[in-house]
């Protein structure tokens, strides 16, 4: 290193110093300060509109390319379905076969009885309601992300250039920006909640804890470039209630908690997550369980009930599906949270998949990988609907109540309401369902000499 | 990374499958997408576990036999050609009029071939006869534990008695066809594939 290098070194250092200062000032003014006060400059809205225009242009180009080659543009099967299913039941079908075939009664075996099961089986192989809920939703048209390019062909040079530009913007500019914000948000959360933990319990502590939580979650929202629209805020969950929502990803928590204060429920993790959990609980009471306690349903129910009875405590946030589903449907709600005697505030969350897929496919991606993918998408756009509060009615049991709430959420979010258990993502289906089908067929075959099956035992 | 499903399927393959099965180009690409999504091991072939992961199939009383139909004799893996060939049995018969460039010989979705598919559901040992035992097995699968052995036995005996014309106490394929001659097989064993 001779004297030749020194002036350049100095210049370089100065330039770096200046750019960092400018960078941080911009960050502070445009992002962090509005986050603290809950204001918005409208930059994200503008960004979203621009993106939509770009996507539309891209689709037009691809359609033009397809027309030139005389092909049909690929449409994903999840949109229109590969097959049109016959909605007939077993009984109807068997009656029909017998009417046209021999002149026999319904209650005698025919070799063609297998046809119904056969056809249903093949239909489910071609298209079933469950397995497609555990992978990312397929898009109607390409959104210039490599990860959502399954079958989109006819990508011209111009589109490739646009895609390349997108890569540069997302990984070179947006990702570092978002990472900085995320780190800021999380560190502020940990530091401030620990500090607040030293205050004596009372109104001041409660007030400060609320403000700190909201501020940090808002910074995290900006760290994901999440553009959220809240509907019907008059129905926001109140103290002593339970808030239930459909579950698509861990980000659901950030989205809901940046608009209101909740008591979280969950298992204590190790590492960074555990640190955040421990410091959060110092500022206000969240419900964290040890791994061993999670299995004990009575303990869980007791702690939740105790929390709910105390009207000064924040509403509990629970995701009754128990696992992440891909936001095209709502799967079975576990009845545990509906057995607790309190008002339930349903919330429906629907993501717009065009800007970035929020679904966490935990069998494919770990948490870190998932967060990186989130932060390198265009944006996370979603709508949140606060539904009017519901309570268990006379003569309704927990399962029926859970299904009623689930139906309301599905209707509002435009999602398919399924009875299947989200646990089927990893586990096998229970044999009782097969046994029900067998009972039904047996009943048709030999009439009422078979004990009738109880329709309430459906789940 | 990502499921670039159709890029693994070549144009020549699509053309061959089209000729053999009668499916259209877009139907084949869509079904390939489905095949790919079921293939969790990503090795280009489906195993029995891949099928059993479908809950609606797992609760079907005849689920195991249907899965069997996709696996040729003694093999554990079903490739895409085999998958399509088996599904082709369920194409509606009317679709054949629209698709004239099929190979000569009977199309896979003819009435006879549909009946053969159903016959093979019973005939596990592939000896071209449904024995009393084989019939009982299928009956047991469909009724579970709800009917006694004696009752099931008499149902099986009656069925064989009515179908068996050559007195060998088994149901051959031609006897099977005769019993079902009045049944609308074309409609009951077809699935409406969208284009």
XYZ file of C-alpha atoms in Angstrom:
654
model
C 0.000 0.000 0.000
C 1.889 3.028 -1.217
C 0.997 6.671 -1.128
C -0.852 6.100 -4.399
C -3.680 4.293 -2.567
C -4.259 6.752 0.290
C -6.278 9.488 -1.417
C -8.517 6.860 -2.999
C -8.970 5.120 0.338
C -10.014 8.370 1.979
C -12.379 9.205 -0.839
C -13.871 5.744 -0.706
C -14.402 5.909 3.034
C -16.015 9.308 2.723
C -18.364 8.141 -0.021
C -19.336 5.053 1.932
C -19.929 7.145 5.039
C -22.123 9.613 3.201
C -24.173 6.937 1.439
C -24.776 5.087 4.706
C -25.944 8.266 6.412
C -28.254 9.130 3.533
C -29.555 5.571 3.499
C -30.340 5.503 7.180
C -31.935 8.941 7.184
C -34.234 7.955 4.354
C -35.047 4.748 6.172
C -35.843 6.602 9.355
C -37.962 9.296 7.795
C -39.909 7.253 5.329
C -40.341 4.008 7.147
C -39.575 3.916 10.835
C -41.146 7.172 11.954
C -44.455 6.531 10.181
C -44.394 3.049 11.683
C -44.145 4.468 15.166
C -47.145 6.680 14.637
C -49.136 4.335 12.421
C -49.154 6.667 9.442
C -48.474 5.945 5.801
C -47.125 7.912 2.886
C -48.923 5.750 0.343
C -45.694 4.590 -1.256
C -46.666 0.949 -0.991
C -50.025 1.526 -2.638
C -48.340 3.160 -5.585
C -45.860 0.297 -5.777
C -48.680 -2.219 -5.887
C -50.484 -0.421 -8.713
C -47.292 -0.255 -10.777
C -46.677 -3.965 -10.297
C -50.186 -4.844 -11.424
C -49.706 -2.892 -14.620
C -46.442 -4.731 -15.284
C -48.048 -8.143 -14.702
C -50.883 -7.334 -17.061
C -48.419 -6.334 -19.755
C -46.483 -9.566 -19.210
C -49.637 -11.673 -19.598
C -50.570 -9.907 -22.816
C -47.117 -10.582 -24.254
C -47.314 -14.242 -23.304
C -50.761 -14.619 -24.848
C -49.499 -12.998 -28.026
C -46.572 -15.396 -28.091
C -48.899 -18.326 -27.612
C -51.219 -17.223 -30.398
C -48.313 -16.974 -32.817
C -47.422 -20.587 -32.180
C -51.069 -21.625 -32.243
C -51.019 -23.102 -28.772
C -53.399 -22.540 -25.924
C -51.853 -20.649 -23.031
C -51.325 -23.001 -20.088
C -54.030 -22.706 -17.471
C -53.268 -24.392 -14.158
C -55.554 -27.272 -13.326
C -56.369 -25.987 -9.897
C -58.309 -23.154 -11.456
C -60.790 -24.963 -13.663
C -60.354 -28.523 -12.468
C -59.270 -31.398 -14.644
C -62.590 -33.174 -14.359
C -66.221 -32.415 -13.673
C -67.283 -34.601 -10.756
C -70.669 -36.267 -10.550
C -72.362 -35.252 -7.319
C -74.428 -38.428 -6.949
C -74.434 -40.376 -3.716
C -73.856 -44.110 -3.336
C -77.527 -44.818 -2.804
C -78.709 -42.845 -5.824
C -76.164 -44.482 -8.065
C -76.950 -48.039 -6.987
C -80.672 -47.392 -7.467
C -80.001 -46.138 -10.974
C -77.907 -49.154 -11.921
C -80.570 -51.536 -10.712
C -83.394 -49.678 -12.386
C -81.707 -49.910 -15.770
C -80.204 -53.356 -15.270
C -82.103 -56.227 -13.870
C -85.456 -55.771 -12.227
C -84.059 -56.590 -8.818
C -84.562 -54.733 -5.586
C -82.016 -52.448 -4.097
C -80.998 -54.782 -1.321
C -79.242 -57.480 -3.340
C -75.667 -57.468 -4.439
C -74.827 -56.740 -8.061
C -71.399 -57.130 -9.593
C -71.708 -53.620 -10.940
C -71.799 -52.210 -7.385
C -68.054 -51.832 -7.609
C -68.441 -49.285 -10.391
C -69.376 -46.472 -8.018
C -66.353 -46.965 -5.759
C -64.125 -47.470 -8.762
C -65.132 -44.241 -10.401
C -64.929 -42.266 -7.168
C -61.466 -43.675 -6.567
C -60.196 -42.680 -10.005
C -61.808 -39.247 -9.657
C -59.915 -38.698 -6.421
C -56.650 -39.788 -8.045
C -57.111 -37.214 -10.786
C -58.309 -34.410 -8.549
C -58.909 -34.521 -4.808
C -59.892 -31.813 -2.365
C -57.133 -32.242 0.166
C -53.629 -32.777 -1.218
C -53.680 -29.592 -3.254
C -54.203 -27.509 -0.101
C -50.710 -28.251 1.133
C -48.775 -26.789 -1.778
C -48.599 -23.228 -3.018
C -51.576 -21.993 -4.999
C -50.908 -21.936 -8.731
C -51.217 -18.574 -10.392
C -53.349 -17.745 -13.372
C -50.555 -15.829 -15.053
C -46.911 -15.333 -14.394
C -45.788 -12.719 -11.897
C -42.149 -12.570 -12.980
C -40.837 -14.702 -10.143
C -38.854 -17.823 -11.023
C -40.456 -19.747 -8.198
C -43.948 -19.412 -9.649
C -42.926 -20.380 -13.163
C -44.219 -23.922 -13.483
C -45.462 -24.213 -16.969
C -45.520 -20.751 -18.353
C -44.043 -20.813 -21.798
C -43.738 -18.234 -24.579
C -41.533 -16.019 -22.489
C -40.062 -13.565 -24.993
C -36.748 -11.747 -24.699
C -38.466 -8.612 -23.444
C -40.078 -10.542 -20.634
C -36.764 -12.135 -19.728
C -35.179 -8.684 -19.529
C -38.014 -7.530 -17.314
C -37.575 -10.594 -15.159
C -33.844 -9.885 -14.882
C -34.577 -6.323 -13.853
C -36.969 -7.694 -11.273
C -34.270 -9.948 -9.855
C -31.878 -7.034 -9.513
C -34.469 -4.839 -7.810
C -35.682 -7.546 -5.467
C -32.357 -8.983 -4.398
C -30.213 -5.899 -4.714
C -32.466 -3.254 -3.257
C -35.549 -4.646 -1.585
C -33.978 -7.578 0.235
C -31.247 -5.610 2.066
C -33.774 -2.907 2.904
C -36.191 -5.426 4.323
C -33.527 -7.282 6.250
C -32.411 -4.039 7.883
C -35.960 -3.249 8.864
C -36.600 -6.740 10.177
C -33.496 -6.685 12.337
C -34.415 -3.219 13.602
C -37.956 -4.267 14.390
C -37.026 -7.421 16.247
C -34.209 -5.833 18.244
C -36.392 -2.926 19.271
C -39.077 -5.374 20.366
C -36.687 -7.369 22.534
C -34.969 -4.328 24.037
C -38.082 -2.297 24.803
C -40.165 -5.169 26.177
C -37.322 -6.136 28.494
C -37.097 -2.529 29.690
C -40.830 -2.307 30.234
C -40.632 -5.541 32.190
C -38.895 -3.645 34.984
C -41.874 -1.363 35.541
C -44.465 -2.272 38.192
C -47.751 -3.693 36.905
C -50.272 -1.001 36.235
C -51.797 1.292 33.678
C -48.516 2.865 32.591
C -46.945 -0.501 31.924
C -49.991 -1.651 30.002
C -50.087 1.494 27.896
C -46.367 1.405 27.081
C -46.448 -2.292 26.316
C -49.250 -1.738 23.820
C -47.419 1.059 22.098
C -44.164 -0.853 21.901
C -45.772 -3.995 20.542
C -47.699 -2.050 17.895
C -44.654 -0.067 16.829
C -42.418 -3.091 16.415
C -45.030 -5.093 14.547
C -45.593 -2.160 12.219
C -41.882 -2.051 11.453
C -41.993 -5.775 10.734
C -44.954 -5.225 8.429
C -42.887 -2.763 6.467
C -40.009 -5.197 6.530
C -42.161 -7.539 4.459
C -43.673 -4.786 2.366
C -47.043 -6.012 3.489
C -49.962 -4.054 2.119
C -52.893 -4.871 4.352
C -56.492 -3.770 4.090
C -58.522 -4.085 7.267
C -62.290 -4.377 6.938
C -64.944 -3.871 9.610
C -62.607 -2.660 12.312
C -65.627 -2.072 14.534
C -65.625 -5.831 15.172
C -62.084 -5.904 16.501
C -61.597 -8.424 19.307
C -62.064 -7.107 22.829
C -60.527 -8.083 26.153
C -61.648 -11.407 27.507
C -62.432 -12.788 24.078
C -60.784 -15.290 21.793
C -59.760 -14.315 18.293
C -59.714 -17.167 15.769
C -58.377 -16.920 12.256
C -57.440 -19.155 9.355
C -53.766 -20.002 9.222
C -51.534 -19.642 6.205
C -48.150 -18.707 7.604
C -46.403 -17.370 10.709
C -46.790 -13.920 9.169
C -50.497 -14.032 10.068
C -49.469 -13.113 13.601
C -47.570 -10.026 12.480
C -50.439 -8.941 10.289
C -53.042 -9.156 13.018
C -50.845 -7.856 15.814
C -49.926 -4.693 13.944
C -53.534 -3.573 14.147
C -54.420 -4.595 17.676
C -52.934 -6.110 20.798
C -53.305 -9.793 21.432
C -52.091 -12.368 23.885
C -50.284 -14.997 21.873
C -50.539 -18.696 22.493
C -47.844 -21.116 21.551
C -45.040 -23.444 22.366
C -41.775 -22.088 23.698
C -39.012 -22.506 21.151
C -35.296 -22.323 21.609
C -32.894 -19.856 20.060
C -33.893 -16.462 18.738
C -37.591 -17.273 18.748
C -37.389 -18.281 22.423
C -35.587 -15.079 23.285
C -38.301 -13.007 21.642
C -41.006 -14.991 23.416
C -39.385 -14.609 26.830
C -38.949 -10.877 26.505
C -42.487 -10.355 25.162
C -44.001 -12.070 28.157
C -42.190 -9.659 30.489
C -44.166 -6.733 29.147
C -47.605 -8.285 28.996
C -49.045 -11.762 29.705
C -48.781 -14.115 26.753
C -49.484 -17.836 27.088
C -46.443 -19.886 26.313
C -46.358 -23.637 26.889
C -43.478 -25.977 27.391
C -43.300 -28.765 24.855
C -44.401 -31.330 27.430
C -47.394 -29.262 28.507
C -48.762 -29.015 24.976
C -49.948 -32.631 25.029
C -51.979 -32.101 28.192
C -55.279 -30.813 26.819
C -56.785 -30.101 30.229
C -53.841 -27.954 31.262
C -54.041 -26.001 28.021
C -57.782 -25.493 28.412
C -57.379 -24.398 32.037
C -54.739 -21.800 31.281
C -56.761 -20.414 28.410
C -59.929 -20.230 30.535
C -58.096 -18.487 33.352
C -56.717 -15.909 30.984
C -60.081 -15.282 29.393
C -61.867 -14.821 32.739
C -59.564 -11.922 33.621
C -61.148 -9.050 31.747
C -58.083 -6.885 32.022
C -56.061 -9.247 29.902
C -55.762 -8.980 26.147
C -57.801 -11.173 23.780
C -56.179 -14.496 22.928
C -55.114 -15.156 19.342
C -55.558 -18.771 18.229
C -55.327 -20.572 14.906
C -57.648 -23.570 15.306
C -56.522 -25.326 12.129
C -53.314 -26.181 13.904
C -51.178 -26.044 10.782
C -50.530 -23.849 7.747
C -52.917 -24.276 4.822
C -52.383 -22.694 1.443
C -55.115 -20.036 1.710
C -57.482 -21.574 -0.835
C -59.529 -23.332 1.803
C -60.267 -23.541 5.509
C -59.794 -26.968 7.061
C -61.155 -28.524 10.220
C -61.064 -26.330 13.308
C -59.889 -28.166 16.418
C -62.604 -27.929 19.002
C -60.338 -27.112 21.976
C -60.600 -23.344 21.676
C -64.365 -23.523 21.231
C -64.949 -25.368 24.471
C -63.859 -22.366 26.515
C -66.816 -20.280 27.545
C -66.296 -16.910 25.965
C -67.041 -14.807 22.916
C -65.272 -15.803 19.755
C -64.146 -13.112 17.343
C -63.615 -14.699 13.910
C -61.127 -13.121 11.529
C -60.656 -14.036 7.877
C -57.294 -13.449 6.209
C -56.948 -13.687 2.456
C -53.641 -13.160 0.681
C -53.343 -12.032 -2.914
C -50.987 -14.597 -4.420
C -49.920 -12.458 -7.354
C -47.411 -10.437 -5.377
C -45.822 -13.189 -3.375
C -46.963 -16.487 -1.995
C -47.335 -16.304 1.770
C -48.002 -20.006 2.358
C -45.357 -21.761 4.459
C -44.815 -25.255 3.113
C -43.022 -26.504 6.197
C -42.138 -29.848 4.658
C -40.308 -28.105 1.843
C -38.777 -25.011 3.432
C -37.381 -24.253 6.839
C -38.222 -21.018 8.629
C -35.152 -19.078 7.498
C -35.548 -20.135 3.879
C -39.207 -19.190 4.077
C -38.514 -15.721 5.467
C -35.925 -15.078 2.778
C -38.442 -16.045 0.131
C -40.967 -13.714 1.706
C -38.516 -10.869 1.708
C -37.508 -11.392 -1.887
C -41.050 -11.450 -3.288
C -42.631 -8.341 -4.648
C -44.887 -7.727 -1.674
C -47.364 -9.423 0.603
C -50.820 -8.138 -0.153
C -53.702 -9.264 1.969
C -57.153 -8.426 3.233
C -58.281 -8.898 6.801
C -61.965 -9.052 7.697
C -63.065 -8.731 11.291
C -66.308 -10.693 11.565
C -69.008 -9.977 14.177
C -68.508 -11.871 17.451
C -70.095 -15.294 17.858
C -70.963 -17.335 20.946
C -71.991 -20.913 21.461
C -75.748 -21.294 21.225
C -78.123 -23.430 23.278
C -77.860 -27.079 22.396
C -74.829 -26.593 20.201
C -71.731 -28.578 21.039
C -68.151 -27.442 20.516
C -67.756 -29.203 17.174
C -70.906 -27.662 15.707
C -69.904 -24.242 17.009
C -66.438 -24.635 15.482
C -67.964 -25.573 12.135
C -70.290 -22.593 12.260
C -67.392 -20.210 12.843
C -65.352 -21.915 10.161
C -68.175 -21.545 7.641
C -68.447 -17.829 8.410
C -64.722 -17.315 7.913
C -64.680 -19.321 4.699
C -67.627 -17.397 3.295
C -66.070 -14.024 4.039
C -62.642 -14.875 2.707
C -63.916 -16.606 -0.413
C -62.279 -19.854 0.677
C -63.487 -23.429 0.283
C -64.951 -24.825 3.498
C -63.579 -28.339 4.053
C -64.291 -30.846 6.787
C -60.929 -32.539 6.368
C -58.302 -32.262 9.077
C -55.247 -30.132 8.365
C -53.278 -32.823 10.143
C -53.555 -34.869 6.947
C -50.605 -32.832 5.734
C -48.395 -35.216 7.659
C -50.590 -37.970 9.048
C -52.777 -40.683 7.661
C -56.531 -40.428 7.537
C -58.412 -42.273 10.281
C -59.907 -45.652 9.460
C -63.264 -44.571 10.841
C -64.061 -42.758 7.600
C -63.603 -45.924 5.572
C -65.702 -47.806 8.091
C -68.497 -45.289 7.624
C -68.529 -45.906 3.878
C -68.620 -49.652 4.471
C -71.474 -49.277 6.927
C -73.417 -47.205 4.445
C -73.040 -49.795 1.715
C -73.885 -52.651 4.071
C -77.009 -50.846 5.146
C -78.118 -50.573 1.536
C -77.343 -54.235 0.891
C -79.115 -55.847 3.797
C -81.521 -53.163 4.915
C -82.105 -52.197 8.521
C -80.491 -55.269 10.086
C -77.254 -53.271 10.253
C -77.023 -50.761 13.111
C -77.568 -47.320 11.688
C -74.588 -45.005 11.727
C -74.628 -41.802 13.680
C -74.211 -38.844 11.316
C -72.814 -36.698 14.135
C -69.820 -39.000 14.325
C -68.595 -37.507 11.089
C -65.471 -36.003 12.633
C -36.281 -25.603 -7.631
C -39.925 -25.287 -8.386
C -42.082 -27.742 -10.204
C -41.363 -27.134 -13.873
C -43.749 -29.925 -14.620
C -44.319 -29.803 -18.333
C -40.748 -28.970 -19.242
C -39.898 -32.569 -18.311
C -42.443 -33.886 -20.766
C -41.268 -33.851 -24.358
C -43.445 -33.124 -27.362
C -42.777 -36.578 -28.838
C -43.950 -38.219 -25.631
C -47.113 -36.139 -25.629
C -47.831 -37.149 -29.214
C -47.337 -40.832 -28.437
C -49.574 -40.683 -25.389
C -52.158 -38.830 -27.458
C -52.194 -41.637 -30.027
C -52.315 -44.377 -27.457
C -54.885 -42.954 -25.091
C -56.874 -40.372 -27.024
C -56.372 -37.556 -24.497
C -55.886 -34.065 -25.895
C -52.656 -32.066 -25.615
C -53.899 -29.832 -22.826
C -55.407 -32.752 -20.902
C -52.064 -34.544 -21.019
C -50.131 -31.525 -19.715
C -52.642 -31.015 -16.925
C -52.545 -34.674 -15.939
C -48.767 -34.550 -16.003
C -48.938 -31.644 -13.583
C -51.122 -33.772 -11.326
C -48.808 -36.787 -11.677
C -45.896 -34.577 -10.724
C -47.631 -33.183 -7.672
C -48.413 -36.700 -6.419
C -44.815 -37.779 -6.965
C -43.379 -36.695 -3.623
C -40.107 -38.504 -4.176
C -39.626 -36.629 -7.463
C -38.262 -39.695 -9.205
C -40.620 -39.675 -12.184
C -42.729 -42.557 -10.927
C -45.466 -43.100 -8.374
C -45.306 -45.663 -5.593
C -48.253 -47.145 -3.711
C -47.603 -44.759 -0.805
C -47.966 -41.795 -3.148
C -51.491 -42.950 -3.974
C -52.378 -43.709 -0.381
C -51.532 -40.167 0.572
C -54.747 -39.072 -1.096
C -57.269 -39.100 1.777
C -60.339 -39.618 -0.419
C -58.706 -42.682 -1.946
C -57.523 -44.010 1.403
C -61.078 -44.071 2.733
C -62.469 -45.714 -0.406
C -63.335 -49.346 0.439
C -61.866 -50.510 -2.863
C -58.936 -48.104 -2.656
C -56.244 -50.765 -2.543
C -57.598 -52.615 -5.572
C -57.847 -49.406 -7.577
C -54.267 -48.534 -6.711
C -53.276 -52.037 -7.813
C -54.655 -51.373 -11.268
C -51.938 -48.782 -11.857
C -49.090 -51.188 -11.198
C -48.297 -53.743 -13.869
C -47.503 -57.317 -12.823
C -44.961 -57.418 -10.027
C -43.841 -53.803 -10.312
C -43.744 -51.186 -7.568
C -43.478 -48.055 -9.628
C -45.969 -46.490 -12.004
C -44.502 -44.203 -14.645
C -46.444 -41.528 -16.467
C -47.226 -43.681 -19.524
C -48.703 -46.373 -17.335
C -50.603 -43.772 -15.324
C -52.158 -42.337 -18.478
C -52.909 -45.745 -19.927
C -54.907 -46.701 -16.837
C -56.725 -43.362 -16.697
C -57.568 -43.691 -20.369
C -60.002 -46.466 -19.496
C -62.213 -43.820 -17.945
C -62.463 -41.500 -20.889
C -66.036 -41.100 -22.049
C -66.809 -43.083 -25.172
C -68.292 -40.092 -27.043
C -64.889 -38.410 -27.005
C -63.650 -41.002 -29.462
C -65.616 -39.440 -32.284
C -63.651 -36.225 -31.870
C -60.301 -37.947 -31.913
C -59.796 -39.920 -35.065
C -56.074 -40.482 -34.987
C -56.012 -43.416 -32.599
C -53.953 -46.461 -33.311
C -55.839 -49.310 -34.876
C -57.330 -51.790 -32.513
C -59.747 -51.249 -29.746
C -59.447 -47.933 -27.893
C -58.647 -48.191 -24.189
C -61.993 -46.721 -23.207
C -64.211 -49.109 -25.156
C -67.020 -50.837 -23.310
C -65.138 -54.114 -23.305
C -61.996 -52.542 -21.898
C -63.953 -50.759 -19.190
C -65.507 -54.062 -18.221
C -62.067 -55.666 -18.265
C -60.869 -53.038 -15.805
C -63.768 -53.837 -13.487
C -63.207 -57.567 -13.957
C -59.558 -57.234 -12.971
C -60.628 -55.514 -9.761
C -62.065 -58.865 -8.688
C -59.605 -61.196 -10.403
C -56.510 -60.656 -8.287
C -54.492 -63.661 -9.493
C -55.147 -62.805 -13.134
C -56.282 -66.275 -14.090
C -59.200 -64.817 -16.067
C -61.707 -66.282 -13.645
C -63.379 -64.820 -10.588
C -63.403 -67.579 -8.025
C -65.717 -67.684 -4.988
C -62.827 -66.578 -2.765
C -61.989 -63.622 -4.929
C -65.617 -62.542 -4.942
C -65.779 -62.887 -1.161
C -62.655 -60.777 -0.770
C -64.129 -57.884 -2.711
C -67.445 -58.189 -0.903
C -65.639 -58.113 2.449
C -63.767 -54.976 1.381
C -67.001 -53.222 0.524
C -69.015 -54.161 3.623
C -66.326 -54.141 6.282
C -67.352 -55.858 9.507
C -71.039 -55.202 9.175
C -72.179 -58.450 7.599
C -71.549 -61.969 8.883
C -69.501 -64.569 7.020
C -72.530 -66.781 6.422
C -74.598 -63.986 4.940
C -71.723 -62.868 2.755
C -71.127 -66.469 1.679
C -74.703 -66.878 0.567
C -74.584 -63.598 -1.354
C -71.458 -64.831 -3.151
C -72.997 -68.213 -3.899
C -76.132 -66.679 -5.319
C -74.129 -64.280 -7.504
C -71.994 -67.098 -8.939
C -75.014 -69.299 -9.483
C -76.754 -66.650 -11.532
C -73.722 -65.729 -13.596
C -72.087 -69.114 -14.118
C -73.253 -70.712 -17.350
C -70.585 -73.379 -17.896
C -70.794 -74.853 -14.395
C -67.193 -74.356 -13.275
C -68.273 -72.377 -10.157
C -66.253 -69.396 -11.361
C -67.154 -66.327 -13.372
C -65.205 -65.953 -16.593
C -64.873 -62.698 -18.457
C -67.530 -63.562 -21.008
C -69.965 -64.572 -18.235
C -69.146 -61.265 -16.522
C -69.963 -59.361 -19.700
C -73.242 -61.232 -20.069
C -74.373 -60.433 -16.530
C -73.716 -56.754 -17.042
C -75.100 -56.426 -20.545
C -77.975 -54.207 -19.466
C -75.832 -51.901 -17.325
C -74.824 -48.538 -18.757
C -71.118 -49.229 -18.361
C -70.102 -46.382 -20.662
C -71.600 -43.841 -18.318
C -70.861 -45.438 -14.948
C -67.211 -46.101 -15.694
C -66.420 -42.741 -17.257
C -65.146 -39.464 -15.928
C -65.799 -36.178 -17.645
C -62.369 -34.788 -18.414
C -62.458 -31.075 -19.132
C -60.566 -29.815 -22.155
